Amino acid sequence: MPFPDVVTPAARAALADVRFTPYWLDQPSRPAARPALVGDVEADLVVIGGGLSGLWTAYEARRRFPDWSVILLEGQRIAEAASGRNGGFVAASLTHGLPNGMSRWPGEMPELLRLGQANLDGIVSVVEAEGIDCDLVRSGELDVAVDGYQVADLREMVEAAGALGLDYEFLDRDAVRSMVDSPTYHAGVLDRRGVVMVDPARLSWGLASAAERAGVVIHEQTRVTDLGRAGTGMVVTTDFGSVRAGRVALATSAFPPLLRRLGHYVVPVYDSVLMTEPLTPEQRASIGWQDRIGIGDAGNQFHYYRITHDGRILWGGYDASYYGGFNPMHERQGAPFARLSEHFRYTFPQLEGLRFTHAWAGAIDTCSRFSAFWGTAYDGRLSYSLGFTGLGVGASRFGAQVMLDLLSGESTERTRLEMVRTKPIPFPPEPIRGIGIGITRRAIDKADRNEGRRNIWLRTLDRIGLGFDS
Ligand SMILES: Cc1cc2nc3c(=O)[nH]c(=O)nc-3n(C[C@H](O)[C@H](O)[C@H](O)COP(=O)(O)OP(=O)(O)OC[C@H]3O[C@@H](n4cnc5c(N)ncnc54)[C@H](O)[C@@H]3O)c2cc1C
């Protein structure tokens, strides 16, 4: 059965006390802001953006090139944007999931899976070695069919995964409901190895401290306003200063791009999240969800949900909203929150009366192939990594390593990948872009309400490899 369209008064009432701020950033352990850059300085590498992409780049740069001096500039606060607003699912997948990877790079999938798992293991190693307190749990992920037609899709996914050596497990209705009990579940697929859960803000803060210990200089509240060539290097201009640097790594995600060409490839899509109050032991028992496994449902528009260390449920996703551009005002749109609240009641009727404490949204750097892309500019002095489309908590470390490969001019197993060498199909300019995304979103919604049947518009987009997702 599709998720309900109508929002009931009970679903609205559950939102009455929310704070419109990301739960992850609303913690006493949030570090104070580091001082802004004031004046003109020099470095071998300047990293722009203090989300996970930029932080991994700075941290890995000092480990790989100990001679390089590294400065990171963050326009707001560390993890203020997507990196402190996400679900905290750290996936091995570099390709926004198996089906997307198989449809785009079938020949490369064994290598992409190997590199992805190595990347995830590398993240866990750094968290352990640096003592980063980010509530990392080797939880795995459960994908659930919430409509009858999705069962066959899940079975197909298990078969395809098996052929690639992945150990996914198919669960029938009883088996899945014995793990987590929702009347909406028809079946599930369990991936125990390929996903871990974190508190993403604490991962970012811990990584920032680890980068500093490794010698990186971080400036927060330091917006880069311009960049260009200077002699054999680059100059990066900020509100109150500048950095002259040999190399620049651009990790600004869905924000207005400092490199104009990137605006053709990435659109800011807003994704919304709710956090419940902590569940009582009785409430937790009523849904049978005893461990910390992350859950995603299997529609085109999907929810993701997980349990926090203090027993709350994070519940996000479904609406991927494009409002025509980047603007923090879009983080406060009420309709997606109300819809999420209704869908939560529908999924867990046992939790009637549970209230939400936090509601927030964040911009996702959506590109038409749903997975990151890379490139260089200014004769190789600048590299960029973006387009993670909602699955970048883990992949950002891989993306950072590719940026460093490109800046150092080294040919590596990463830079030889077709996925790394190619770019997504660009989005058309406005107003066609907005009209096209609107038609696509409506078609996806219709498909989700019609047993997944994709109409001619979606099938045409599929054929040319152009998509829209979050
Ligand atoms: C609601 C939501 C849920 C998500 N859930 C998941 C999930 O569960 N799992 C997953 O893998 N991924 C998820 N993602 C995606 C994931 O959060 C990101 O892909 C990942 O954190 C990498 O982010 P980033 O560093 O590339 O971008 P960001 O975290 O957005 O960082 C970019 C930074 O650049 C800074 N910046 C921009 N322009 C400038 C400038 N001119 N000067 C200085 N600084 C600048 C910004 O202030 C920002 O801090 C989610 C995203 C959102 C929004």
Coordinates of C-alpha atoms and ligand atoms in Angstrom, one line a residue:
M1 CA 0.0 0.0 0.0
P2 CA 1.4 3.5 -0.8
F3 CA 2.0 5.9 2.1
P4 CA -1.0 8.1 2.9
D5 CA -1.3 11.4 1.2
V6 CA -3.5 13.2 3.8
V7 CA -2.0 14.5 7.0
T8 CA -4.2 13.9 10.0
P9 CA -4.5 16.3 13.0
A10 CA -2.7 13.6 15.2
A11 CA 0.3 13.8 12.9
R12 CA 0.4 17.6 13.1
A13 CA 0.0 17.4 16.9
A14 CA 3.1 15.2 17.2
L15 CA 5.1 18.1 15.8
A16 CA 3.8 20.7 18.3
D17 CA 7.0 20.9 20.4
V18 CA 9.7 20.5 17.7
R19 CA 12.8 22.7 17.7
F20 CA 13.7 23.5 14.1
T21 CA 17.3 22.6 14.5
P22 CA 19.3 19.5 13.6
Y23 CA 19.4 17.1 16.6
W24 CA 23.0 16.3 16.0
L25 CA 24.1 19.9 16.2
D26 CA 22.0 20.5 19.3
Q27 CA 24.5 18.9 21.7
P28 CA 26.5 20.4 24.6
S29 CA 29.6 18.7 23.2
R30 CA 29.4 21.0 20.1
P31 CA 32.9 22.7 20.0
A32 CA 33.2 26.4 19.9
A33 CA 33.9 28.0 16.5
R34 CA 37.5 28.4 15.5
P35 CA 38.6 31.9 14.7
A36 CA 37.9 33.3 11.2
L37 CA 40.8 34.0 8.8
V38 CA 41.9 37.6 9.1
G39 CA 44.8 38.7 6.9
D40 CA 46.8 37.2 4.0
V41 CA 48.5 33.8 4.5
E42 CA 50.1 31.0 2.4
A43 CA 49.7 27.3 2.2
D44 CA 50.5 24.3 -0.1
L45 CA 46.9 23.2 -0.1
V46 CA 43.7 25.1 0.8
V47 CA 40.5 23.1 1.3
I48 CA 37.2 25.0 0.9
G49 CA 34.4 23.5 2.9
G50 CA 34.3 22.0 6.4
G51 CA 31.9 19.1 5.8
L52 CA 33.0 15.6 5.7
S53 CA 34.4 16.0 2.1
G54 CA 36.6 18.8 3.1
L55 CA 37.6 17.4 6.4
W56 CA 38.7 14.0 4.9
T57 CA 40.6 15.9 2.3
A58 CA 42.5 18.0 4.8
Y59 CA 43.2 15.0 7.1
E60 CA 44.3 12.6 4.4
A61 CA 46.4 15.3 2.8
R62 CA 48.6 15.7 5.9
R63 CA 48.9 11.9 6.2
R64 CA 49.8 11.4 2.5
F65 CA 51.9 14.5 1.9
P66 CA 53.4 15.4 5.3
D67 CA 55.4 18.2 3.6
W68 CA 52.3 20.1 2.5
S69 CA 50.9 22.9 4.8
V70 CA 47.1 22.6 4.7
I71 CA 44.5 25.3 5.6
L72 CA 40.7 24.5 5.7
L73 CA 38.2 27.3 5.2
E74 CA 34.6 26.8 6.3
G75 CA 32.0 29.5 5.6
Q76 CA 29.8 28.7 8.5
R77 CA 30.6 26.1 11.2
I78 CA 32.2 22.6 10.9
A79 CA 29.3 20.2 9.9
E80 CA 26.7 23.0 9.8
A81 CA 25.4 21.8 6.4
A82 CA 24.7 18.2 5.1
S83 CA 27.5 16.6 7.2
G84 CA 25.7 17.6 10.5
R85 CA 22.2 17.1 9.2
N86 CA 22.2 13.6 7.7
G87 CA 20.9 10.2 8.8
G88 CA 24.3 9.0 9.9
F89 CA 24.2 5.9 7.6
V90 CA 27.8 5.3 6.5
A91 CA 27.6 3.0 3.5
A92 CA 30.3 1.1 1.7
S93 CA 28.5 1.9 -1.5
L94 CA 30.2 4.5 -3.7
T95 CA 27.5 4.3 -6.3
H96 CA 24.3 5.3 -4.3
G97 CA 23.4 1.7 -4.0
L98 CA 23.9 -1.5 -5.9
P99 CA 21.1 -1.1 -8.6
N100 CA 22.4 2.4 -9.6
G101 CA 26.0 1.2 -9.8
M102 CA 25.0 -1.9 -11.8
S103 CA 23.0 0.1 -14.3
R104 CA 25.9 2.6 -14.9
W105 CA 29.2 0.8 -14.4
P106 CA 28.4 -3.0 -14.7
G107 CA 31.9 -4.0 -15.6
E108 CA 33.5 -1.9 -12.9
M109 CA 31.2 -3.1 -10.0
P110 CA 33.5 -5.7 -8.6
E111 CA 36.3 -3.1 -8.3
L112 CA 33.9 -0.4 -7.0
L113 CA 32.5 -2.8 -4.4
R114 CA 36.1 -3.7 -3.2
L115 CA 37.1 -0.1 -3.0
G116 CA 33.9 0.8 -1.3
Q117 CA 34.3 -1.8 1.4
A118 CA 38.0 -0.8 1.9
N119 CA 36.8 2.8 2.2
L120 CA 34.3 1.9 4.9
D121 CA 36.9 -0.2 6.8
G122 CA 39.3 2.7 6.5
I123 CA 36.8 5.1 8.1
V124 CA 36.3 2.7 11.0
S125 CA 40.1 2.4 11.4
V126 CA 40.5 6.2 11.5
V127 CA 37.7 6.5 14.0
E128 CA 39.3 3.9 16.2
A129 CA 42.9 5.1 15.8
E130 CA 42.0 8.8 16.5
G131 CA 39.7 7.9 19.3
I132 CA 36.7 9.7 17.7
D133 CA 33.7 9.5 19.9
C134 CA 30.9 9.3 17.3
D135 CA 28.8 6.5 18.5
L136 CA 29.9 4.2 15.7
V137 CA 27.8 1.0 15.6
R138 CA 28.4 -1.8 13.1
S139 CA 24.7 -2.1 12.6
G140 CA 24.2 -3.2 9.0
E141 CA 21.1 -2.1 7.1
L142 CA 17.7 -3.6 6.5
D143 CA 15.8 -2.6 3.3
V144 CA 12.1 -3.3 3.6
A145 CA 9.4 -3.8 1.0
V146 CA 6.4 -1.7 2.0
D147 CA 4.3 -2.6 -1.1
G148 CA 3.8 -6.1 -2.5
Y149 CA 5.5 -5.3 -5.8
Q150 CA 8.7 -4.4 -4.1
V151 CA 9.2 -8.0 -2.8
A152 CA 10.3 -9.2 -6.3
D153 CA 12.7 -6.2 -6.6
L154 CA 14.3 -7.2 -3.3
R155 CA 14.7 -10.8 -4.4
E156 CA 16.3 -9.6 -7.6
M157 CA 18.7 -7.4 -5.6
V158 CA 19.7 -10.4 -3.4
E159 CA 20.5 -12.5 -6.5
A160 CA 22.5 -9.7 -8.1
A161 CA 24.4 -9.1 -4.9
G162 CA 25.2 -12.8 -4.6
A163 CA 26.6 -12.9 -8.1
L164 CA 29.0 -10.1 -7.0
G165 CA 30.0 -11.9 -3.9
L166 CA 27.9 -9.8 -1.5
D167 CA 26.3 -11.6 1.4
Y168 CA 22.8 -10.1 1.4
E169 CA 20.0 -12.1 3.1
F170 CA 16.4 -12.2 2.0
L171 CA 13.9 -12.1 4.8
D172 CA 10.2 -13.0 4.4
R173 CA 7.4 -11.1 6.1
D174 CA 7.6 -13.0 9.3
A175 CA 11.4 -12.9 9.5
V176 CA 11.5 -9.1 8.9
R177 CA 8.7 -8.4 11.3
S178 CA 10.5 -10.4 14.0
M179 CA 13.4 -8.0 13.7
V180 CA 11.3 -4.8 13.6
D181 CA 7.5 -4.9 13.6
S182 CA 5.7 -2.7 11.2
P183 CA 2.4 -3.7 9.6
T184 CA 3.7 -2.1 6.4
Y185 CA 6.5 -4.7 5.9
H186 CA 6.1 -7.4 3.2
A187 CA 9.8 -8.6 3.2
G188 CA 13.3 -7.3 3.7
V189 CA 16.9 -7.6 2.7
L190 CA 19.7 -7.6 5.3
D191 CA 23.1 -6.3 4.6
R192 CA 25.1 -6.8 7.8
R193 CA 28.5 -5.7 6.5
G194 CA 28.1 -2.8 4.2
V195 CA 26.7 -0.1 6.5
V196 CA 27.6 1.3 9.9
M197 CA 25.8 4.1 11.9
V198 CA 27.4 7.2 13.3
D199 CA 26.5 10.5 14.9
P200 CA 27.6 12.5 11.9
A201 CA 28.3 15.8 13.7
R202 CA 30.5 14.1 16.2
L203 CA 32.3 12.3 13.4
S204 CA 32.9 15.7 11.7
W205 CA 34.0 17.4 14.9
G206 CA 36.3 14.5 15.8
L207 CA 37.8 14.5 12.3
A208 CA 38.4 18.2 12.5
S209 CA 40.3 17.8 15.8
A210 CA 42.3 14.8 14.3
A211 CA 43.1 17.0 11.3
E212 CA 44.4 19.8 13.6
R213 CA 46.5 17.3 15.5
A214 CA 47.9 16.3 12.1
G215 CA 48.8 19.9 11.4
V216 CA 45.9 21.3 9.5
V217 CA 44.8 24.9 10.3
I218 CA 41.1 25.4 10.3
H219 CA 39.2 28.7 10.1
E220 CA 35.4 28.7 10.6
Q221 CA 33.0 31.5 9.6
T222 CA 35.4 32.2 6.7
R223 CA 33.5 32.4 3.5
V224 CA 35.4 32.2 0.2
T225 CA 34.2 34.9 -2.1
D226 CA 36.5 34.4 -5.1
L227 CA 39.3 32.3 -6.4
G228 CA 41.7 32.6 -9.3
R229 CA 45.3 32.2 -10.5
A230 CA 48.2 33.9 -8.9
G231 CA 51.6 33.2 -10.4
T232 CA 52.1 29.4 -10.6
G233 CA 49.5 28.9 -7.9
M234 CA 46.1 30.1 -6.8
V235 CA 44.7 32.9 -4.6
V236 CA 41.5 32.3 -2.6
T237 CA 39.8 35.4 -1.3
T238 CA 37.7 35.5 1.8
D239 CA 35.7 38.2 3.6
F240 CA 38.6 39.3 5.7
G241 CA 41.7 37.9 4.1
S242 CA 43.2 35.6 1.5
V243 CA 45.2 32.4 1.0
R244 CA 47.9 32.0 -1.7
A245 CA 48.2 28.3 -2.3
G246 CA 49.7 25.9 -4.7
R247 CA 46.6 23.8 -4.8
V248 CA 42.9 24.1 -4.0
A249 CA 40.4 21.3 -3.1
L250 CA 36.8 22.4 -3.6
A251 CA 34.3 20.6 -1.3
T252 CA 31.3 22.9 -1.2
S253 CA 28.6 20.3 -2.1
A254 CA 25.2 21.8 -2.9
F255 CA 26.2 25.4 -2.1
P256 CA 26.4 28.0 -4.9
P257 CA 29.6 26.8 -6.7
L258 CA 32.7 28.9 -6.9
L259 CA 33.5 27.2 -10.2
R260 CA 30.7 28.2 -12.5
R261 CA 30.7 25.0 -14.6
L262 CA 29.7 22.9 -11.6
G263 CA 26.3 24.6 -11.6
H264 CA 25.4 22.6 -14.7
Y265 CA 25.9 19.3 -12.9
V266 CA 24.5 19.7 -9.4
V267 CA 21.1 20.9 -8.1
P268 CA 20.3 21.6 -4.4
V269 CA 17.6 19.2 -3.3
Y270 CA 16.2 19.6 0.2
D271 CA 15.7 16.5 2.3
S272 CA 13.8 16.6 5.6
V273 CA 14.3 14.7 8.9
L274 CA 12.4 14.3 12.2
M275 CA 13.7 13.1 15.5
T276 CA 11.4 11.5 18.1
E277 CA 11.7 11.8 21.9
P278 CA 13.4 8.8 23.5
L279 CA 11.2 5.7 23.4
T280 CA 10.2 4.1 26.7
P281 CA 11.2 0.4 27.1
E282 CA 7.6 -0.5 26.5
Q283 CA 7.4 1.6 23.3
R284 CA 10.6 0.0 22.1
A285 CA 9.3 -3.5 22.9
S286 CA 6.1 -2.8 21.0
I287 CA 8.0 -2.4 17.7
G288 CA 10.5 -5.2 18.5
W289 CA 13.4 -3.1 17.3
Q290 CA 16.1 -4.1 19.9
D291 CA 19.3 -3.5 18.0
R292 CA 20.6 -0.4 16.2
I293 CA 20.1 -1.6 12.6
G294 CA 19.4 1.2 10.0
I295 CA 16.3 0.8 7.9
G296 CA 15.4 2.1 4.5
D297 CA 12.2 1.4 2.6
A298 CA 12.3 0.3 -1.0
G299 CA 10.1 2.8 -3.0
N300 CA 11.5 5.4 -5.4
Q301 CA 10.6 7.9 -2.7
F302 CA 12.0 6.2 0.4
H303 CA 12.3 6.8 4.2
Y304 CA 15.5 6.1 6.1
Y305 CA 15.3 5.5 9.9
R306 CA 17.5 4.5 12.8
I307 CA 17.8 4.5 16.5
T308 CA 20.1 6.9 18.3
H309 CA 22.3 6.1 21.4
D310 CA 19.6 7.5 23.6
G311 CA 16.8 5.5 22.1
R312 CA 15.2 8.0 19.8
I313 CA 14.1 7.2 16.2
L314 CA 15.5 9.4 13.4
W315 CA 13.0 9.4 10.6
G316 CA 13.8 11.1 7.3
G317 CA 13.5 11.2 3.6
Y318 CA 10.7 10.6 1.1
D319 CA 10.1 14.1 -0.2
A320 CA 13.1 15.3 -2.3
S321 CA 12.2 19.0 -2.8
Y322 CA 13.7 21.2 -5.4
Y323 CA 12.8 24.9 -4.9
G324 CA 14.7 26.3 -7.8
G325 CA 18.0 27.1 -6.0
F326 CA 20.0 27.2 -2.8
N327 CA 18.5 29.1 0.1
P328 CA 18.6 28.3 3.9
M329 CA 14.9 29.5 4.0
H330 CA 14.0 26.1 2.3
E331 CA 15.1 24.3 5.5
R332 CA 11.9 25.4 7.2
Q333 CA 9.2 24.2 4.8
G334 CA 6.5 22.7 6.9
A335 CA 4.7 20.4 4.4
P336 CA 7.5 17.7 4.2
F337 CA 7.7 17.6 8.1
A338 CA 3.9 17.0 8.4
R339 CA 4.0 14.3 5.7
L340 CA 6.9 12.6 7.4
S341 CA 5.0 12.6 10.7
E342 CA 2.0 11.0 9.0
H343 CA 4.1 8.3 7.4
F344 CA 5.7 7.6 10.8
R345 CA 2.3 6.9 12.3
Y346 CA 1.4 4.7 9.4
T347 CA 4.6 2.7 9.8
F348 CA 4.5 2.4 13.6
P349 CA 0.9 2.6 14.8
Q350 CA 2.0 1.1 18.0
L351 CA 3.8 4.4 18.8
E352 CA 0.7 6.6 18.7
G353 CA 1.3 9.6 20.9
L354 CA 5.1 9.6 20.5
R355 CA 6.2 13.2 19.9
F356 CA 9.0 14.7 17.8
T357 CA 11.6 16.9 19.4
H358 CA 13.6 18.1 16.4
A359 CA 12.8 18.9 12.7
W360 CA 15.3 20.0 10.1
A361 CA 16.2 19.8 6.5
G362 CA 19.4 20.1 4.5
A363 CA 20.5 20.5 0.9
I364 CA 21.7 17.5 -1.0
D365 CA 24.1 17.8 -4.0
T366 CA 22.0 15.9 -6.4
C367 CA 23.5 15.1 -9.8
S368 CA 21.9 13.1 -12.6
R369 CA 23.8 9.9 -12.0
F370 CA 23.3 10.0 -8.2
S371 CA 26.9 9.4 -7.3
A372 CA 30.0 11.7 -7.0
F373 CA 32.0 13.1 -9.8
W374 CA 35.4 14.7 -10.0
G375 CA 37.4 17.0 -12.1
T376 CA 40.1 19.7 -12.2
A377 CA 40.4 23.3 -13.2
Y378 CA 43.1 26.0 -13.5
D379 CA 45.5 23.5 -15.2
G380 CA 45.2 21.0 -12.4
R381 CA 45.7 23.4 -9.5
L382 CA 42.1 22.9 -8.3
S383 CA 40.2 19.6 -7.9
Y384 CA 36.6 19.1 -6.8
S385 CA 34.4 16.3 -5.6
L386 CA 30.6 16.5 -5.4
G387 CA 27.3 15.1 -6.5
F388 CA 27.0 12.5 -3.7
T389 CA 23.2 12.8 -3.9
G390 CA 22.4 11.8 -0.4
L391 CA 24.9 9.0 0.1
G392 CA 28.1 10.8 0.9
V393 CA 28.9 10.2 4.6
G394 CA 31.1 7.2 3.7
A395 CA 31.8 8.0 0.0
S396 CA 33.2 11.5 0.9
R397 CA 36.4 9.9 2.2
F398 CA 36.9 8.1 -1.2
G399 CA 36.0 11.4 -2.9
A400 CA 38.7 13.2 -0.9
Q401 CA 41.3 10.6 -1.9
V402 CA 40.4 11.1 -5.5
M403 CA 40.8 14.9 -5.2
L404 CA 44.2 14.4 -3.7
D405 CA 45.1 11.9 -6.5
L406 CA 44.1 14.6 -9.1
L407 CA 46.0 17.4 -7.3
S408 CA 49.2 15.3 -7.0
G409 CA 48.9 14.2 -10.7
E410 CA 49.3 10.5 -9.6
S411 CA 47.5 7.9 -11.6
T412 CA 45.9 5.5 -9.1
E413 CA 43.4 2.6 -9.2
R414 CA 40.9 5.3 -8.3
T415 CA 41.6 7.8 -11.1
R416 CA 41.6 5.0 -13.7
L417 CA 38.0 4.1 -12.9
E418 CA 35.4 5.0 -15.6
M419 CA 33.3 6.3 -12.8
V420 CA 36.0 8.8 -11.8
R421 CA 36.9 9.7 -15.4
T422 CA 33.3 10.5 -16.5
K423 CA 30.9 13.2 -15.6
P424 CA 27.1 13.1 -15.1
I425 CA 24.8 14.3 -17.9
P426 CA 24.3 18.1 -17.1
F427 CA 20.9 19.4 -16.1
P428 CA 19.3 21.8 -18.6
P429 CA 19.3 25.5 -17.6
E430 CA 16.3 27.1 -15.9
P431 CA 13.4 27.3 -16.5
I432 CA 13.5 24.0 -18.3
R433 CA 15.4 22.5 -15.3
G434 CA 12.6 23.3 -12.8
I435 CA 9.9 22.2 -15.2
G436 CA 11.7 18.9 -15.9
I437 CA 12.4 18.1 -12.3
G438 CA 8.7 18.9 -11.5
I439 CA 7.5 16.5 -14.1
T440 CA 9.9 13.8 -13.0
R441 CA 8.9 14.2 -9.3
R442 CA 5.3 13.8 -10.2
A443 CA 6.0 10.8 -12.3
I444 CA 8.0 9.1 -9.5
D445 CA 5.2 9.7 -7.1
K446 CA 2.7 8.2 -9.5
A447 CA 5.0 5.2 -10.0
D448 CA 5.2 4.7 -6.2
R449 CA 1.3 4.7 -6.1
N450 CA 1.0 2.4 -9.1
E451 CA 3.1 -0.7 -8.2
G452 CA 6.3 0.9 -9.3
R453 CA 5.2 1.2 -13.0
R454 CA 7.4 3.8 -14.6
N455 CA 5.7 5.9 -17.3
I456 CA 7.1 6.8 -20.7
W457 CA 8.8 10.0 -19.3
L458 CA 10.7 8.0 -16.6
R459 CA 11.6 5.2 -19.0
T460 CA 13.0 7.7 -21.4
L461 CA 15.1 9.3 -18.7
D462 CA 16.3 5.8 -17.6
R463 CA 17.3 5.0 -21.2
I464 CA 19.5 8.2 -21.5
G465 CA 20.9 7.7 -18.0
L466 CA 19.4 10.9 -16.6
G467 CA 17.7 10.7 -13.2
F468 CA 16.5 12.6 -10.1
D469 CA 16.9 11.3 -6.6
S470 CA 17.9 12.3 -3.1
Ligands
LIG1 C1 19.0 15.6 5.3 C2 20.2 14.8 4.8 C3 20.3 13.4 5.0 C4 21.4 12.7 4.6 N1 21.5 11.4 5.0 C5 22.6 10.7 4.6 C6 22.9 9.4 5.1 O1 22.2 8.9 6.0 N2 24.0 8.8 4.6 C7 24.8 9.3 3.7 O2 25.8 8.7 3.3 N3 24.6 10.6 3.2 C8 23.6 11.3 3.7 N4 23.4 12.6 3.3 C9 24.5 13.2 2.4 C10 25.7 13.5 3.3 O3 25.4 14.3 4.4 C11 26.8 14.3 2.5 O4 27.0 13.7 1.2 C12 28.1 14.2 3.2 O5 28.0 14.6 4.6 C13 29.3 14.9 2.5 O6 29.0 16.3 2.6 P1 30.0 17.4 2.0 O7 31.1 17.6 2.9 O8 30.3 17.1 0.6 O9 29.0 18.7 2.0 P2 28.5 19.6 3.3 O10 28.5 18.9 4.5 O11 27.3 20.3 2.8 O12 29.8 20.6 3.4 C14 30.0 21.6 2.4 C15 30.6 22.8 3.3 O13 31.1 23.8 2.4 C16 30.9 25.0 3.0 N5 31.0 26.1 2.0 C17 30.2 26.2 0.9 N6 30.5 27.3 0.1 C18 31.6 27.8 0.8 C19 32.3 29.0 0.5 N7 32.1 29.8 -0.5 N8 33.3 29.3 1.4 C20 33.6 28.5 2.5 N9 32.9 27.4 2.8 C21 31.8 27.1 1.9 C22 29.5 24.9 3.6 O14 29.3 25.9 4.6 C23 29.5 23.5 4.1 O15 29.8 23.4 5.5 C24 22.3 13.3 3.7 C25 22.2 14.7 3.5 C26 21.2 15.4 4.0 C27 21.0 16.9 3.7

